[in-house]
Short mmCIF file of C-alpha atoms in Angstrom, two decimals:
data_model
loop_
_atom_site.label_atom_id
_atom_site.label_comp_id
_atom_site.label_asym_id
_atom_site.label_seq_id
_atom_site.Cartn_x
_atom_site.Cartn_y
_atom_site.Cartn_z
CA MET A 1 113.60 108.17 100.23
CA PRO A 2 110.29 106.21 99.99
CA LYS A 3 109.36 103.94 102.87
CA THR A 4 109.95 100.23 102.57
CA LYS A 5 106.99 97.90 102.84
CA GLN A 6 108.18 96.90 106.30
CA GLN A 7 108.13 100.56 107.38
CA HIS A 8 104.62 101.01 105.97
CA LEU A 9 103.41 98.05 108.01
CA ASP A 10 105.38 98.78 111.19
CA ARG A 11 102.85 99.70 113.88
CA ALA A 12 105.47 101.76 115.73
CA LEU A 13 105.90 104.13 112.76
CA GLY A 14 102.78 106.31 112.63
CA PRO A 15 100.54 107.90 111.77
CA LYS A 16 99.04 105.55 109.17
CA ARG A 17 97.17 106.31 105.93
CA ILE A 18 94.62 104.02 104.28
CA LEU A 19 93.04 104.15 100.80
CA ALA A 20 89.80 102.22 100.14
CA LEU A 21 88.46 101.58 96.62
CA ASP A 22 84.94 100.34 95.83
CA GLY A 23 83.75 97.67 93.44
CA GLY A 24 81.65 98.56 90.41
CA GLY A 25 82.83 96.92 87.18
CA ILE A 26 83.86 99.19 84.35
CA ARG A 27 82.83 102.15 86.53
CA GLY A 28 86.26 101.81 88.11
CA ILE A 29 87.32 104.27 85.41
CA LEU A 30 85.39 106.88 87.44
CA THR A 31 87.28 105.92 90.62
CA LEU A 32 90.55 106.45 88.77
CA GLU A 33 89.74 110.13 88.34
CA TYR A 34 89.67 110.44 92.14
CA VAL A 35 92.92 108.48 92.33
CA SER A 36 94.46 110.79 89.72
CA ALA A 37 93.35 113.91 91.62
CA ILE A 38 94.78 112.58 94.90
CA GLU A 39 98.05 111.70 93.18
CA ALA A 40 98.35 115.17 91.60
CA MET A 41 97.49 116.94 94.86
CA LEU A 42 100.06 114.97 96.87
CA ARG A 43 102.77 115.46 94.25
CA LYS A 44 102.18 119.21 94.41
CA ARG A 45 102.15 119.25 98.21
CA PHE A 46 105.45 117.42 98.55
CA GLY A 47 107.13 118.95 95.49
CA ASN A 48 107.75 115.53 93.96
CA SER A 49 106.44 114.86 90.45
CA ASP A 50 107.37 111.18 90.78
CA LEU A 51 105.52 110.51 94.04
CA LEU A 52 103.50 107.31 93.95
CA LEU A 53 100.44 106.61 96.06
CA CYS A 54 102.20 103.53 97.44
CA ASP A 55 104.74 105.98 98.91
CA TYR A 56 102.03 107.86 100.79
CA PHE A 57 99.46 105.22 101.78
CA ASP A 58 100.45 102.52 104.25
CA LEU A 59 97.51 100.29 103.31
CA ILE A 60 95.57 100.20 100.05
CA GLY A 61 92.53 97.96 99.72
CA GLY A 62 89.87 97.29 97.14
CA THR A 63 86.91 95.16 96.21
CA SER A 64 86.28 93.77 92.73
CA THR A 65 87.26 96.46 90.21
CA GLY A 66 88.72 98.37 93.15
CA SER A 67 91.03 95.43 93.82
CA ILE A 68 92.59 95.89 90.36
CA ILE A 69 93.33 99.53 91.15
CA ALA A 70 94.52 98.73 94.68
CA ALA A 71 96.89 96.01 93.48
CA GLY A 72 98.27 98.24 90.74
CA LEU A 73 98.86 101.16 93.09
CA ALA A 74 100.48 98.91 95.70
CA CYS A 75 102.85 97.61 93.02
CA GLY A 76 103.91 101.15 92.11
CA MET A 77 101.66 101.91 89.13
CA THR A 78 100.59 105.49 88.46
CA ALA A 79 97.03 106.66 87.89
CA ASP A 80 97.76 107.15 84.18
CA ALA A 81 99.12 103.62 83.82
CA LEU A 82 96.00 102.23 85.48
CA LYS A 83 93.77 104.25 83.15
CA GLN A 84 95.52 102.61 80.21
CA LEU A 85 95.00 99.20 81.81
CA TYR A 86 91.29 99.92 82.21
CA ARG A 87 90.93 100.94 78.58
CA GLY A 88 92.46 97.61 77.60
CA ILE A 89 90.19 95.71 79.98
CA GLY A 90 87.16 97.47 78.51
CA THR A 91 88.17 96.52 74.99
CA ASP A 92 89.37 92.97 75.57
CA VAL A 93 87.45 91.67 78.59
CA PHE A 94 83.92 93.09 78.50
CA GLN A 95 83.01 91.45 75.21
CA GLY A 96 79.98 89.21 75.60
CA SER A 97 78.26 87.07 73.00
CA PHE A 98 74.70 86.19 72.08
CA TRP A 99 75.05 82.78 73.71
CA ARG A 100 76.60 84.02 76.97
CA ARG A 101 73.87 85.94 78.79
CA GLY A 102 74.88 85.15 82.38
CA LEU A 103 72.09 82.64 82.93
CA LEU A 104 73.49 79.23 81.98
CA ALA A 105 77.09 80.42 81.59
CA PRO A 106 79.03 83.47 82.80
CA LYS A 107 78.54 86.48 80.53
CA PHE A 108 82.27 87.05 79.99
CA LYS A 109 85.29 84.78 79.68
CA SER A 110 87.94 85.11 82.38
CA ASP A 111 90.99 84.40 80.24
CA ALA A 112 91.39 87.94 78.88
CA LEU A 113 91.15 89.47 82.35
CA GLN A 114 93.67 87.00 83.77
CA HIS A 115 96.06 87.72 80.90
CA ALA A 116 95.78 91.50 81.43
CA LEU A 117 96.41 91.15 85.17
CA ASP A 118 99.38 88.82 84.65
CA ALA A 119 100.91 91.23 82.13
CA GLN A 120 100.65 94.26 84.41
CA LEU A 121 101.18 92.81 87.89
CA GLY A 122 103.36 89.81 87.10
CA ALA A 123 102.06 86.27 86.79
CA ASP A 124 104.43 85.08 89.53
CA THR A 125 103.89 87.96 91.98
CA SER A 126 102.70 86.69 95.35
CA LEU A 127 100.52 88.58 97.81
CA GLY A 128 103.42 88.62 100.27
CA GLY A 129 106.07 89.30 97.64
CA ASP A 130 108.53 92.15 97.37
CA ARG A 131 106.93 93.63 94.24
CA ILE A 132 104.14 94.93 96.47
CA ARG A 133 105.54 98.07 98.04
CA THR A 134 103.02 98.81 100.80
CA GLY A 135 100.16 97.21 102.71
CA LEU A 136 97.55 95.62 100.43
CA MET A 137 94.12 94.10 101.09
CA ILE A 138 91.99 92.36 98.45
CA MET A 139 88.36 91.73 99.45
CA THR A 140 87.07 88.33 98.31
CA LYS A 141 84.21 85.99 99.17
CA ARG A 142 84.65 82.24 99.53
CA LEU A 143 81.30 81.07 98.24
CA ASP A 144 81.62 77.37 99.08
CA THR A 145 81.73 78.22 102.78
CA GLY A 146 79.93 81.58 102.60
CA SER A 147 82.83 83.42 104.26
CA PRO A 148 84.13 86.92 103.45
CA TRP A 149 87.93 86.74 103.04
CA PRO A 150 89.92 89.98 103.30
CA LEU A 151 93.24 88.71 101.96
CA HIS A 152 96.22 90.89 102.86
CA ASN A 153 100.00 90.95 103.22
CA HIS A 154 100.73 91.72 106.88
CA PRO A 155 103.29 89.18 108.13
CA ASP A 156 101.82 89.07 111.64
CA ALA A 157 98.40 87.81 110.50
CA PRO A 158 97.36 84.32 111.69
CA PHE A 159 97.27 83.01 108.10
CA ALA A 160 100.17 85.08 106.76
CA ARG A 161 102.15 82.09 105.48
CA GLN A 162 99.23 80.76 103.43
CA ASP A 163 97.86 84.09 102.22
CA GLY A 164 101.25 85.58 101.45
CA GLY A 165 102.03 82.69 99.13
CA LEU A 166 98.92 83.15 96.99
CA ARG A 167 99.38 84.56 93.49
CA LEU A 168 98.37 88.21 93.45
CA THR A 169 96.65 88.08 90.08
CA GLN A 170 94.71 84.97 91.11
CA VAL A 171 93.47 86.75 94.23
CA VAL A 172 92.50 89.87 92.25
CA ARG A 173 90.72 87.71 89.67
CA ALA A 174 88.80 86.10 92.52
CA SER A 175 87.74 89.50 93.83
CA THR A 176 86.42 90.46 90.38
CA ALA A 177 84.50 87.20 89.78
CA ALA A 178 81.04 88.72 89.95
CA PRO A 179 78.39 85.98 89.76
CA THR A 180 76.80 85.70 86.29
CA TYR A 181 79.60 87.91 84.85
CA PHE A 182 82.69 85.74 85.47
CA SER A 183 83.22 82.18 86.64
CA PRO A 184 84.39 81.63 90.25
CA GLN A 185 88.13 81.45 90.88
CA GLU A 186 89.38 78.20 92.38
CA ILE A 187 92.24 78.69 94.84
CA THR A 188 94.09 75.94 96.70
CA ILE A 189 94.23 76.71 100.42
CA SER A 190 94.93 74.94 103.69
CA SER A 191 92.13 73.31 105.64
CA ARG A 192 91.80 73.19 109.41
CA SER A 193 93.19 69.63 109.38
CA GLY A 194 96.35 70.81 107.66
CA SER A 195 95.55 69.27 104.28
CA THR A 196 94.89 71.36 101.16
CA VAL A 197 91.46 72.00 99.68
CA SER A 198 90.12 73.94 96.72
CA GLY A 199 88.02 76.99 97.59
CA ALA A 200 85.58 78.68 95.20
CA PHE A 201 86.05 82.45 95.43
CA VAL A 202 83.80 85.12 93.95
CA ASP A 203 83.50 88.89 93.86
CA GLY A 204 84.09 90.58 97.22
CA GLY A 205 81.06 92.75 96.46
CA VAL A 206 78.86 89.75 97.36
CA SER A 207 80.04 90.31 100.94
CA PRO A 208 78.98 93.36 102.99
CA PHE A 209 82.15 95.14 101.82
CA ASN A 210 81.72 96.25 98.21
CA ASP A 211 82.81 99.51 99.81
CA PRO A 212 85.78 98.09 101.74
CA ALA A 213 86.45 101.14 103.94
CA LEU A 214 84.88 99.74 107.13
CA GLN A 215 86.62 96.40 106.58
CA LEU A 216 89.94 98.22 106.19
CA LEU A 217 89.40 100.15 109.41
CA MET A 218 88.70 96.86 111.18
CA LEU A 219 91.68 95.22 109.49
CA ALA A 220 94.04 97.97 110.61
CA SER A 221 92.88 98.12 114.22
CA LEU A 222 91.48 94.76 115.39
CA HIS A 223 94.02 92.58 117.15
CA GLY A 224 93.30 89.40 115.21
CA HIS A 225 94.26 90.74 111.78
CA GLY A 226 97.87 91.41 112.74
CA PHE A 227 98.21 95.12 111.89
CA ARG A 228 97.26 96.45 115.37
CA TRP A 229 97.75 100.07 114.38
CA PRO A 230 96.92 102.73 117.00
CA ILE A 231 93.48 104.25 116.43
CA GLY A 232 92.41 107.89 116.75
CA ARG A 233 91.74 110.90 114.53
CA ASP A 234 95.44 111.82 114.48
CA ASN A 235 96.66 108.23 114.09
CA LEU A 236 94.64 106.89 111.15
CA LEU A 237 93.62 108.61 107.90
CA LEU A 238 91.01 106.75 105.84
CA ILE A 239 90.32 107.96 102.29
CA SER A 240 87.55 106.19 100.37
CA ALA A 241 86.60 106.46 96.68
CA GLY A 242 83.47 105.03 95.06
CA THR A 243 82.35 104.06 91.58
CA GLY A 244 79.12 106.04 91.53
CA VAL A 245 75.77 105.30 93.15
CA PHE A 246 72.77 104.44 90.99
CA LYS A 247 69.46 103.22 92.35
CA SER A 248 66.69 101.74 90.23
CA THR A 249 63.18 102.39 91.54
CA PHE A 250 59.97 100.61 90.60
CA SER A 251 56.29 101.03 91.21
CA THR A 252 54.49 98.62 93.51
CA GLU A 253 52.71 97.13 90.51
CA GLU A 254 56.00 96.53 88.69
CA ILE A 255 57.46 94.71 91.68
CA VAL A 256 54.37 92.59 92.28
CA HIS A 257 54.18 91.43 88.67
CA MET A 258 57.92 90.98 88.20
CA PRO A 259 59.15 87.43 87.42
CA ALA A 260 60.39 85.66 90.54
CA ALA A 261 63.96 85.42 89.23
CA GLU A 262 64.08 89.16 88.60
CA GLN A 263 62.62 89.86 92.05
CA GLY A 264 65.48 87.82 93.49
CA LEU A 265 68.11 89.78 91.57
CA ARG A 266 66.54 93.11 92.52
CA SER A 267 66.44 92.02 96.16
CA LEU A 268 70.13 91.07 96.08
CA GLN A 269 71.04 94.45 94.58
CA SER A 270 68.93 96.19 97.22
CA LEU A 271 70.72 94.22 99.94
CA MET A 272 74.09 95.30 98.55
CA ASP A 273 72.89 98.92 98.52
CA ASP A 274 71.75 98.55 102.15
CA CYS A 275 75.19 97.20 103.15
CA GLY A 276 76.89 100.14 101.47
CA ARG A 277 74.67 102.69 103.16
CA HIS A 278 75.05 100.96 106.53
CA ASN A 279 78.85 100.87 106.25
CA HIS A 280 78.95 104.52 105.23
CA GLY A 281 76.76 105.50 108.17
CA MET A 282 78.90 103.51 110.59
CA LEU A 283 82.05 105.24 109.34
CA GLN A 284 80.55 108.70 109.64
CA TRP A 285 79.58 107.87 113.22
CA LEU A 286 82.86 106.18 114.23
CA THR A 287 85.29 108.70 112.70
CA ASN A 288 86.18 112.34 112.42
CA CYS A 289 84.27 112.63 109.14
CA LEU A 290 85.47 115.45 106.87
CA THR A 291 82.95 114.82 104.09
CA PRO A 292 79.50 114.29 105.63
CA TRP A 293 76.99 112.74 103.22
CA SER A 294 73.28 112.39 103.89
CA ILE A 295 72.69 108.73 104.84
CA ASP A 296 68.89 108.83 104.92
CA ARG A 297 66.10 111.21 105.93
CA ALA A 298 66.21 110.06 109.56
CA VAL A 299 69.89 110.46 110.48
CA GLU A 300 70.71 112.93 107.66
CA ASP A 301 74.45 113.75 107.45
CA MET A 302 75.33 112.66 111.02
CA VAL A 303 77.59 115.66 111.69
CA ALA A 304 76.64 115.76 115.37
CA ASP A 305 77.14 112.00 115.66
CA SER A 306 80.63 112.26 114.16
CA ARG A 307 81.63 115.07 116.51
CA GLY A 308 80.35 113.17 119.55
CA GLY A 309 81.51 109.74 118.41
CA PRO A 310 84.67 107.76 119.19
CA GLN A 311 86.63 109.29 116.25
CA LEU A 312 88.63 106.16 115.56
CA ALA A 313 90.15 107.76 112.45
CA THR A 314 89.94 110.81 110.19
CA TYR A 315 87.76 109.92 107.20
CA ALA A 316 86.91 111.37 103.79
CA ARG A 317 84.61 109.77 101.23
CA TYR A 318 84.46 110.67 97.52
CA ASN A 319 81.67 109.47 95.26
CA VAL A 320 79.18 110.44 92.58
CA LEU A 321 75.41 110.13 92.71
CA LEU A 322 74.20 109.09 89.27
CA GLU A 323 71.05 111.13 89.72
CA THR A 324 69.76 113.88 87.45
CA THR A 325 69.46 116.57 90.14
CA TRP A 326 72.78 115.80 91.84
CA LEU A 327 74.79 115.77 88.61
CA LYS A 328 73.25 118.98 87.36
CA LYS A 329 73.85 120.79 90.64
CA THR A 330 77.32 119.39 91.41
CA VAL A 331 79.10 119.02 88.07
CA ALA A 332 76.76 120.83 85.63
CA ILE A 333 75.96 117.67 83.67
CA ASP A 334 72.37 117.32 82.46
CA ARG A 335 71.22 113.74 81.86
CA THR A 336 67.79 112.10 81.85
CA PRO A 337 67.06 109.18 84.19
CA ASP A 338 67.04 106.81 81.19
CA ALA A 339 70.45 108.07 80.04
CA LEU A 340 71.84 107.62 83.55
CA ALA A 341 70.51 104.05 83.73
CA LYS A 342 72.53 103.31 80.60
CA ILE A 343 75.66 105.06 81.92
CA ALA A 344 75.41 103.14 85.20
CA ALA A 345 75.82 99.74 83.52
CA MET A 346 78.86 98.05 85.05
CA ASP A 347 79.78 96.04 81.96
CA ASP A 348 79.50 98.45 79.02
CA PRO A 349 82.89 99.83 77.88
CA ASN A 350 81.10 102.37 75.68
CA ASN A 351 80.40 104.34 78.87
CA MET A 352 84.04 104.79 79.88
CA ASP A 353 84.58 108.23 78.36
CA GLU A 354 81.47 109.69 79.98
CA LEU A 355 82.15 108.03 83.32
CA ALA A 356 85.71 109.36 83.30
CA GLU A 357 84.50 112.89 82.58
CA ILE A 358 81.93 112.71 85.38
CA GLY A 359 84.64 111.46 87.73
CA ARG A 360 87.07 114.17 86.65
CA LEU A 361 84.57 116.96 87.27
CA ALA A 362 83.51 115.49 90.61
CA ALA A 363 87.12 115.08 91.74
CA VAL A 364 87.79 118.77 91.05
CA ARG A 365 84.95 119.65 93.39
CA GLN A 366 85.47 117.00 96.08
CA VAL A 367 89.19 116.24 96.57
CA LYS A 368 90.61 118.95 98.83
CA PRO A 369 94.01 119.36 100.51
CA GLU A 370 92.36 119.79 103.90
CA HIS A 371 91.14 116.18 103.69
CA PHE A 372 94.82 115.23 104.12
CA PRO A 373 95.72 116.98 107.40
CA SER A 374 99.31 117.99 108.01
CA ALA A 375 99.48 115.46 110.85
CA PHE A 376 99.62 112.82 108.07
CA ASP A 377 102.33 114.48 105.97
CA LEU A 378 105.30 112.41 104.93
CA THR A 379 108.41 112.98 107.00
#
């Protein structure tokens, strides 16, 4: 019989399993291929064709597009059902117009996204409600105060009463409200004085946690968040799935002569990339890392650092590098840099088929049963 949500959250019932899902717009369709591969592998392992990822994972968290997947999985949706949802989002939501370029008004309207979320997750579902079947964290950013807000459903959290009463789809919409793409989400919350105020929430990717894996490790283990799960390589399993990494490079001359507004946008994107790389490096150092990636030319893949580190959890990271050499070597896909720049767009639904195929091929190579040690098997 599947665990109840209370059993998933109970710190005395270990070990615990965590799934982290990155932000990345329509490229979430690539993440879903990893989710599908994990689902199929676990169903085969446990001989249960109806197994849901909310039965296996005790905490699922996501940022931006990853928050849509996380919320769906936590509510009992399958990978296939989420793929259908994404196809609908691509068709109905990512439809811009000539007059909406993201400069004076958001590029896309929010109504279609809110309607799709309400239809799938329930317009009246609360973050602390019974429809959510396991631990859930949605990464948001409160822009009016400049504070990252990891909203979650653990009843022992200091703000559990407030956060648990928030509408799930409103919180997810907030996490997907990427500046220039969607308008901020206003949410009524309690102030320090006890009165209510309206907060302006935007995409969690504007925080350091577009890849929410480090935030989820902190959430699960730090005393103040309420979970207080025991740490250690045999106590916590952290599985992380990305939306693909693409880096634009420019010559010195191009940067110097770039309009100031574009320099600002490029700098913000570079800062987000730096946060992602820093978080990834921290996790490879702090955990028993089963999938070492090269962080940079100085620290390389940090295998020795992982072996000699504190090993707070067992960790596996799945992702795709949208680079010509990597794709050709890893999944036998040959694309020019210009073609990859087009595929990497986070708001073009025309890329979904190709992104899904890249994700499917990468998942075949990357998702392995040994990344889910027997110590974390369901009992």
